[in-house]
Amino acid sequence: MSTHTLPEQIANSLRRDILLGKLAPGTSIKERDNAAELGVSRTPMREAIRILAKEGLVILRPSRSPVVADPSLKEVTDDLAVMSALEVLSGKLACANATAEELDRIAALQDKMLEISGDANSLDFFETDMAFHRAIAEASHNPALAETHGAYIARLWRTRYLSASQRSDRARALHQHGEIVRGLKARDTEFVAREIESHVQHILINISDLFEERDARRAGRIPDSTNISDI
Amino acid sequence: MSTHTLPEQIANSLRRDILLGKLAPGTSIKERDNAAELGVSRTPMREAIRILAKEGLVILRPSRSPVVADPSLKEVTDDLAVMSALEVLSGKLACANATAEELDRIAALQDKMLEISGDANSLDFFETDMAFHRAIAEASHNPALAETHGAYIARLWRTRYLSASQRSDRARALHQHGEIVRGLKARDTEFVAREIESHVQHILINISDLFEERDARRAGRIPDSTNISDI
DNA sequence: TGATAAATTTTGGTATACCAAAAATCGTTG
DNA sequence: CAACGATTTTTGGTATACCAAAATTTATCA
């Protein structure tokens, strides 16, 4: 394997650890320790950390250990606002530029989500969800857009995963995906834009609930800035 | 001085060289040579190159020398589409969130552009232009948006600079800036969105003209993919 | 005992050495 | 002489050594 460079592989490994919670938000990432753990030197590890920093998953502080990002609700909301604009643009462009094969692939991902929507394993379901959104961005035939959109997907991955794991609004999400697919196939630009905007809107609502719930749970705890650190 | 880290300083130096054309598009950037030239080692130089790569100013190729980016018209058009969406969002959010001081600052930048619009030095004018657009993104009070928007500003800097240096459409640009300022002060979301979209639209038109002109000039030359390399 | 300062350790930043893969050069051969 | 191939050189990738700034610990003093 390894069609990728070493720093990318390391970044992938770290990313998985972060997104699955093995590296909790706020944890400091020591170059030496993590490098030794993977049997590499500090140089590629440093580069990997920069890759994750660019994605917003870790925060770089000059002359201090990088830490796993722990976004506040405000930051997540800000990210989602950008993400919404990027995905609406993706949807519009996809209406104009997507090939039949690309639309089929998007529809297939939606079908797969419907299939496994009853399963317990929320990771499979969620990864298909992310692939669905990514496929729309790629169907825009605008590589810069797809890349920037992908960065926001990565940045929001963990929070959205935690939110999706609550399974609270899965039915609505599936329905909205269906509408988006329908609109894409009809090449109805405005309809797709509206549906995507609404979809992201509901993602934000669910995430807000997650934060509120967590805030409520730690009632008497330190009322610091409201991050998702201690679940 | 040096409130910044060494790699950032190096990146700034390289960025200036690229944007001002001292490092022509297509030029390969040797780590050793450029590092020695600035009296630093390869390590911070490598990091600086990655910073510029993230901005899209240089292209990284595994196991090969990085090269100064030489975007095609298609790529610039794609970038501008993203940029437009980001700036429209910035404008909308600025209408809701900008403080009076921020609006004053935006207006002041516009005034400065009007003042120096007759001067020969197009660099001053252009940098004020970029500051104007940046200020709107910052007035959105969405740091993620401002950062991503800033990355696209950097990416498009050189092409827009070359285009603006033609001074073809300076009057229209100034007028549109005025309209944007007016809309922001009136907090008229839809009006601002329309004006920004139209403004970016015209930026694209001017850039297209630049490419066409360059294509025409090298009539019998190799009809490779149409990049801005040899002016 | 609590606070503060000195000493020690940890850790990121930088320089450098070494390696392997490209690229360029040069020689050979049909 | 052109084309191919071996050899040398260049250059990015990785490991490691060294340094300085933080962070931590420990010792000292009020």
XYZ file of C-alpha atoms (C1' of nucleotides) in Angstrom:
522
model
C 0.000 0.000 0.000
C 1.166 3.523 0.749
C 0.214 5.354 -2.353
C 0.653 8.264 0.006
C 3.700 9.905 1.477
C 4.878 9.047 4.970
C 3.689 12.301 6.577
C 0.260 11.704 5.059
C 0.147 8.186 6.443
C 1.115 9.479 9.855
C -1.510 12.216 9.557
C -4.098 9.577 8.675
C -3.162 7.568 11.730
C -3.324 10.569 14.024
C -6.550 11.740 12.430
C -8.218 8.439 13.133
C -7.076 8.595 16.727
C -8.473 12.093 17.081
C -11.764 11.487 15.326
C -12.450 8.276 17.228
C -11.629 9.958 20.490
C -8.495 7.980 21.281
C -6.796 11.348 21.448
C -9.174 13.475 23.477
C -9.668 17.180 22.755
C -7.168 19.235 24.669
C -4.558 16.468 24.696
C -1.091 17.730 23.888
C 0.735 15.953 21.092
C 4.430 15.456 21.859
C 6.480 15.105 18.710
C 8.975 12.677 20.205
C 6.512 10.380 21.946
C 4.101 10.052 19.058
C 6.918 9.655 16.568
C 8.531 6.892 18.609
C 5.180 5.179 18.987
C 4.850 4.911 15.226
C 8.512 4.102 14.718
C 9.331 7.227 12.736
C 11.438 10.287 13.392
C 10.268 13.686 14.444
C 10.592 15.187 10.969
C 7.686 13.437 9.240
C 5.707 13.582 12.488
C 6.080 17.351 12.524
C 4.813 17.525 8.976
C 1.874 15.300 9.812
C 0.950 17.599 12.679
C 1.005 20.571 10.304
C -1.336 18.725 7.964
C -3.796 18.213 10.794
C -3.345 21.817 11.877
C -4.288 22.974 8.407
C -7.429 20.862 8.709
C -8.174 22.497 12.032
C -7.972 19.256 14.004
C -4.995 20.379 16.075
C -4.019 23.812 17.263
C -0.429 24.968 16.836
C 1.072 27.219 19.473
C 4.560 28.626 18.909
C 7.145 26.898 21.059
C 4.484 24.882 22.817
C 3.081 21.426 22.288
C 0.290 21.271 19.741
C -3.046 20.268 21.232
C -6.021 18.406 19.848
C -8.619 21.013 18.920
C -11.623 21.419 21.168
C -13.965 23.685 19.252
C -16.606 25.708 21.048
C -20.185 25.858 19.810
C -19.443 29.285 18.365
C -16.530 27.901 16.368
C -18.536 24.937 15.115
C -21.346 27.275 14.148
C -18.892 29.458 12.248
C -17.437 26.446 10.490
C -20.888 25.238 9.533
C -21.736 28.628 8.058
C -18.744 28.361 5.741
C -19.436 24.724 5.052
C -23.022 25.543 4.127
C -21.938 28.165 1.610
C -19.402 25.780 0.093
C -21.845 22.926 -0.153
C -24.593 25.084 -1.611
C -22.136 26.211 -4.260
C -21.150 22.585 -4.814
C -24.759 21.604 -5.301
C -25.393 24.412 -7.758
C -22.320 23.597 -9.797
C -23.057 19.884 -9.634
C -26.440 20.591 -11.205
C -24.624 22.127 -14.131
C -21.544 19.925 -14.364
C -22.109 16.511 -12.830
C -21.931 13.521 -15.158
C -24.573 10.817 -15.079
C -22.034 8.490 -13.467
C -21.351 10.958 -10.695
C -25.048 11.361 -10.004
C -25.378 7.589 -9.921
C -22.572 7.354 -7.425
C -24.191 9.978 -5.223
C -27.493 8.147 -5.408
C -25.739 4.864 -4.615
C -24.236 6.347 -1.474
C -27.673 7.521 -0.424
C -29.052 4.027 -1.082
C -26.311 2.511 1.032
C -27.188 4.835 3.880
C -30.817 3.784 3.659
C -29.760 0.151 3.754
C -27.594 0.367 6.837
C -29.640 3.017 8.608
C -31.010 0.387 10.958
C -27.638 -1.041 11.913
C -26.073 -0.372 15.268
C -22.690 0.554 13.837
C -22.914 4.294 13.511
C -19.386 4.639 12.174
C -20.215 2.919 8.869
C -23.342 4.975 8.511
C -21.563 8.190 9.285
C -18.669 7.571 6.933
C -21.120 6.962 4.119
C -22.811 10.209 5.091
C -19.509 12.062 4.768
C -18.768 10.327 1.467
C -22.159 11.506 0.200
C -21.388 15.134 0.939
C -17.898 14.804 -0.447
C -19.227 13.265 -3.668
C -21.444 16.290 -4.256
C -18.467 18.608 -3.869
C -16.476 16.523 -6.328
C -19.340 16.510 -8.791
C -19.021 20.282 -8.965
C -15.952 19.744 -11.141
C -14.264 22.506 -9.194
C -11.187 20.932 -7.540
C -10.455 23.967 -5.369
C -13.989 23.896 -4.046
C -13.802 20.172 -3.386
C -10.558 20.573 -1.507
C -11.676 23.444 0.682
C -14.977 21.716 1.330
C -13.063 18.578 2.261
C -11.049 20.525 4.801
C -14.246 21.631 6.507
C -15.585 18.085 6.442
C -12.461 16.990 8.291
C -12.642 19.864 10.717
C -16.253 19.127 11.608
C -15.925 15.354 11.471
C -15.705 14.620 15.167
C -18.423 16.975 16.308
C -20.766 15.758 13.582
C -19.920 12.182 14.445
C -20.805 12.708 18.080
C -23.981 14.426 17.023
C -24.927 11.744 14.519
C -24.258 9.011 17.049
C -27.257 10.235 18.979
C -29.350 9.050 16.037
C -31.900 11.643 16.972
C -32.615 12.996 13.529
C -31.523 10.203 11.263
C -34.857 9.894 9.475
C -34.960 13.547 8.576
C -31.370 13.477 7.344
C -32.131 10.535 5.091
C -35.184 12.272 3.710
C -33.235 15.433 3.001
C -30.524 13.451 1.261
C -33.219 11.935 -0.905
C -34.515 15.361 -1.822
C -31.023 16.538 -2.691
C -30.496 13.549 -4.965
C -33.853 14.193 -6.585
C -32.960 17.819 -7.200
C -29.557 16.953 -8.617
C -31.053 14.475 -11.054
C -33.569 17.092 -12.158
C -30.709 19.594 -12.352
C -32.884 21.980 -10.374
C -30.286 24.426 -9.094
C -32.437 26.486 -6.773
C -34.150 23.477 -5.275
C -30.854 21.776 -4.514
C -29.491 24.964 -2.973
C -32.498 25.280 -0.701
C -32.402 21.630 0.363
C -28.695 21.688 1.155
C -29.060 24.880 3.130
C -31.891 23.373 5.093
C -29.953 20.156 5.637
C -26.953 21.962 7.100
C -29.339 24.045 9.170
C -30.639 20.884 10.820
C -27.135 19.558 11.333
C -26.449 22.717 13.319
C -29.617 22.268 15.350
C -28.603 18.750 16.291
C -25.120 19.859 17.225
C -26.516 22.682 19.338
C -28.630 20.123 21.170
C -25.527 18.036 21.756
C -23.723 20.984 23.331
C -26.730 21.929 25.426
C -27.173 18.399 26.662
C -23.534 18.174 27.597
C -23.712 21.529 29.337
C -26.717 20.416 31.294
C -25.068 17.143 32.299
C -22.132 18.903 33.888
C -24.410 21.226 35.791
C -22.265 22.119 38.762
C -18.989 21.645 36.925
C -16.681 24.500 36.049
C -18.652 26.812 33.759
C -15.699 27.390 31.455
C -16.146 28.166 27.814
C -18.489 25.563 26.481
C -16.384 23.020 24.619
C -17.002 19.419 23.787
C -13.971 18.166 25.664
C -15.379 16.111 28.503
C -18.149 13.957 27.238
C 10.625 42.700 15.137
C 9.672 39.147 14.235
C 6.408 38.738 16.017
C 6.179 35.814 13.652
C 7.942 32.482 13.586
C 10.925 31.894 11.345
C 9.072 29.711 8.818
C 6.408 32.413 8.533
C 9.041 35.058 7.901
C 10.611 32.883 5.232
C 7.176 32.267 3.734
C 6.559 36.012 3.662
C 9.824 36.565 1.862
C 9.106 33.863 -0.692
C 5.549 35.049 -1.107
C 6.708 38.551 -1.972
C 9.129 37.148 -4.514
C 6.374 35.092 -6.102
C 3.694 37.766 -6.118
C 6.021 40.410 -7.518
C 7.211 38.021 -10.189
C 10.787 37.694 -8.980
C 10.057 33.989 -8.864
C 8.298 33.289 -12.123
C 5.481 30.733 -12.409
C 6.909 27.325 -13.161
C 10.195 28.041 -11.402
C 11.335 25.175 -9.220
C 12.164 26.028 -5.628
C 15.247 24.163 -4.381
C 15.234 23.788 -0.622
C 18.996 24.032 -0.267
C 19.567 26.997 -2.557
C 16.756 29.143 -1.231
C 17.602 28.254 2.351
C 21.247 29.201 1.879
C 20.242 32.428 0.200
C 18.325 33.473 3.292
C 20.935 32.101 5.658
C 18.695 29.467 7.216
C 18.647 25.688 7.159
C 16.427 23.472 5.103
C 14.079 22.668 7.981
C 12.336 26.047 8.330
C 12.560 26.524 4.552
C 10.647 23.297 4.064
C 7.968 24.489 6.432
C 7.742 27.807 4.647
C 7.229 26.000 1.360
C 4.381 23.999 2.900
C 2.755 27.226 4.058
C 2.836 28.563 0.513
C 1.598 25.240 -0.801
C -1.405 25.445 1.506
C -2.097 28.885 0.048
C -1.870 27.447 -3.428
C 1.081 29.585 -4.446
C 3.407 26.634 -4.946
C 2.675 23.112 -6.082
C 4.130 20.179 -4.137
C 5.137 17.082 -6.047
C 6.316 14.040 -4.069
C 10.072 13.575 -4.364
C 10.354 16.412 -6.830
C 11.147 20.081 -6.453
C 8.167 22.241 -5.640
C 7.310 24.708 -8.374
C 5.733 28.149 -8.331
C 2.095 27.707 -9.256
C 1.015 28.701 -12.737
C -2.776 28.547 -12.662
C -4.755 28.118 -15.850
C -7.805 30.245 -16.595
C -9.967 27.313 -15.568
C -8.266 27.117 -12.187
C -8.507 30.858 -11.623
C -12.164 30.741 -12.584
C -12.729 27.913 -10.112
C -10.921 29.819 -7.381
C -12.983 32.913 -8.082
C -16.203 30.928 -7.825
C -15.224 29.822 -4.315
C -13.967 33.264 -3.466
C -17.242 34.798 -4.586
C -19.256 32.503 -2.352
C -16.990 33.238 0.592
C -17.099 36.962 0.071
C -20.855 37.041 -0.407
C -21.192 35.188 2.882
C -18.756 37.635 4.456
C -20.823 40.557 3.248
C -24.055 39.078 4.547
C -22.570 38.330 7.948
C -20.874 41.722 8.062
C -24.267 43.349 7.605
C -25.408 41.573 10.739
C -22.259 41.627 12.833
C -19.919 44.429 11.834
C -19.265 47.134 14.406
C -19.433 50.790 13.484
C -15.640 50.964 13.777
C -15.217 48.114 11.334
C -17.532 49.765 8.839
C -15.570 52.988 9.251
C -12.359 51.156 8.551
C -13.807 49.580 5.415
C -15.029 52.968 4.241
C -11.631 54.484 5.007
C -9.915 51.893 2.822
C -12.321 52.721 0.022
C -11.561 56.441 0.480
C -7.864 55.750 0.308
C -8.346 53.875 -2.955
C -10.234 56.837 -4.387
C -7.421 59.134 -3.316
C -4.604 57.198 -4.907
C -6.571 55.941 -7.891
C -4.788 58.413 -10.117
C -1.293 57.493 -8.995
C 1.015 55.483 -11.176
C 1.994 53.052 -8.442
C -0.447 50.227 -8.922
C 1.004 48.176 -6.086
C -0.200 50.595 -3.407
C -3.616 50.771 -4.996
C -3.867 47.035 -5.315
C -2.782 46.306 -1.773
C -5.435 48.675 -0.504
C -7.914 46.853 -2.708
C -6.970 43.537 -1.114
C -7.137 45.088 2.359
C -10.646 46.273 1.573
C -11.841 42.788 0.697
C -10.059 41.330 3.676
C -11.644 43.861 6.007
C -15.111 42.788 4.912
C -14.281 39.166 5.660
C -13.006 40.128 9.088
C -16.104 42.185 9.762
C -18.123 38.985 9.430
C -16.881 38.045 12.907
C -16.371 34.527 11.619
C -12.626 33.771 11.988
C -12.797 30.539 9.996
C -14.431 32.385 7.131
C -11.861 35.167 7.288
C -9.015 32.675 7.246
C -10.310 30.629 4.326
C -11.177 33.776 2.427
C -7.671 35.068 3.126
C -6.195 31.910 1.629
C -8.074 32.556 -1.604
C -6.973 36.172 -1.594
C -3.373 34.970 -1.443
C -3.944 32.346 -4.096
C -5.454 34.836 -6.514
C -3.155 37.689 -5.584
C -0.744 37.540 -8.499
C -3.321 37.003 -11.212
C -5.515 39.774 -9.863
C -2.490 42.019 -9.568
C -1.572 41.467 -13.180
C -5.158 42.078 -14.159
C -5.498 45.209 -12.041
C -2.246 46.585 -13.412
C -3.975 46.973 -16.746
C -6.117 49.636 -15.064
C -8.804 48.840 -17.570
C -11.755 48.737 -15.226
C -10.565 50.754 -12.272
C -13.456 53.197 -12.373
C -16.057 50.468 -12.274
C -14.279 48.703 -9.430
C -14.211 51.881 -7.391
C -17.890 52.469 -8.015
C -18.767 48.934 -6.987
C -16.722 49.287 -3.824
C -18.705 52.391 -3.060
C -21.959 50.529 -3.508
C -20.760 47.758 -1.229
C -19.841 50.255 1.466
C -23.220 51.922 1.079
C -24.989 48.568 1.434
C -22.976 47.614 4.478
C -23.755 50.856 6.237
C -27.443 50.374 5.477
C -27.098 46.753 6.667
C -28.886 45.742 3.471
C -27.936 42.081 3.253
C -29.355 41.255 -0.147
C -28.052 44.400 -1.764
C -24.529 43.761 -0.479
C -24.667 40.159 -1.647
C -25.706 41.229 -5.140
C -23.054 43.922 -5.367
C -20.250 41.638 -4.226
C -21.315 38.937 -6.630
C -21.364 41.434 -9.460
C -17.996 42.812 -8.411
C -16.321 39.410 -8.474
C -18.042 38.731 -11.760
C -16.277 41.731 -13.272
C -12.968 40.726 -11.760
C -13.334 37.455 -13.640
C -14.142 39.258 -16.871
C -11.015 41.367 -16.587
C -8.899 38.332 -15.827
C -10.363 36.499 -18.797
C -9.387 39.440 -20.976
C -5.871 39.241 -19.578
C -5.598 35.581 -20.530
C -7.069 36.158 -23.960
C -4.718 39.014 -24.642
C -1.747 36.956 -23.595
C -2.941 34.066 -25.733
C -3.282 36.332 -28.714
C 0.165 37.822 -28.204
C 1.853 34.452 -28.386
C -0.054 33.575 -31.531
C 2.303 31.087 -33.146
C 3.752 29.891 -29.857
C 3.158 26.436 -28.460
C -0.567 26.150 -27.873
C -0.107 24.370 -24.558
C -2.629 24.667 -21.764
C -3.248 28.341 -21.377
C -1.329 29.502 -18.340
C -0.096 32.900 -17.323
C 3.530 31.860 -17.204
C 5.179 33.810 -19.989
C 3.961 37.343 -19.930
C 3.572 26.288 55.475
C 3.106 28.847 51.382
C 5.344 31.435 48.102
C 9.102 32.245 45.366
C 13.308 31.373 43.034
C 16.804 28.287 41.328
C 17.854 24.021 39.075
C 16.392 20.338 36.215
C 13.779 18.253 32.742
C 10.909 18.385 28.918
C 9.934 19.874 24.410
C 9.694 22.479 20.190
C 12.958 24.894 16.793
C 16.908 24.569 13.932
C 20.924 22.659 11.795
C 23.121 18.879 9.766
C 24.170 14.228 8.213
C 22.751 10.451 5.521
C 19.897 7.986 2.204
C 17.264 6.977 -1.856
C 14.989 8.497 -5.761
C 15.151 11.726 -9.786
C 17.505 14.178 -13.020
C 21.260 15.242 -15.693
C 25.446 13.980 -17.798
C 28.304 11.284 -20.391
C 29.771 7.377 -22.782
C 28.718 3.481 -25.644
C 26.709 1.175 -29.439
C 23.938 0.019 -33.468
C 24.761 10.482 -35.417
C 20.905 9.302 -32.835
C 19.283 6.598 -29.263
C 19.842 4.046 -25.428
C 22.006 2.973 -21.026
C 25.273 3.409 -17.254
C 27.154 6.796 -14.088
C 27.374 10.869 -11.652
C 25.066 14.695 -9.595
C 21.292 16.889 -7.761
C 17.564 17.030 -4.640
C 13.825 15.808 -1.627
C 12.902 12.563 2.478
C 14.259 11.019 6.931
C 16.937 10.592 11.057
C 19.540 12.694 14.531
C 22.155 16.068 17.157
C 22.095 20.376 19.406
C 20.038 24.540 21.238
C 16.884 27.579 23.588
C 12.603 28.376 25.515
C 8.902 26.342 28.505
C 7.437 23.685 31.963
C 8.267 21.265 36.037
C 10.358 20.146 40.054
C 12.880 21.093 44.014
C 14.997 23.831 47.325
C 15.068 27.898 49.997
C 13.288 31.572 52.652
C 9.974 34.611 54.896
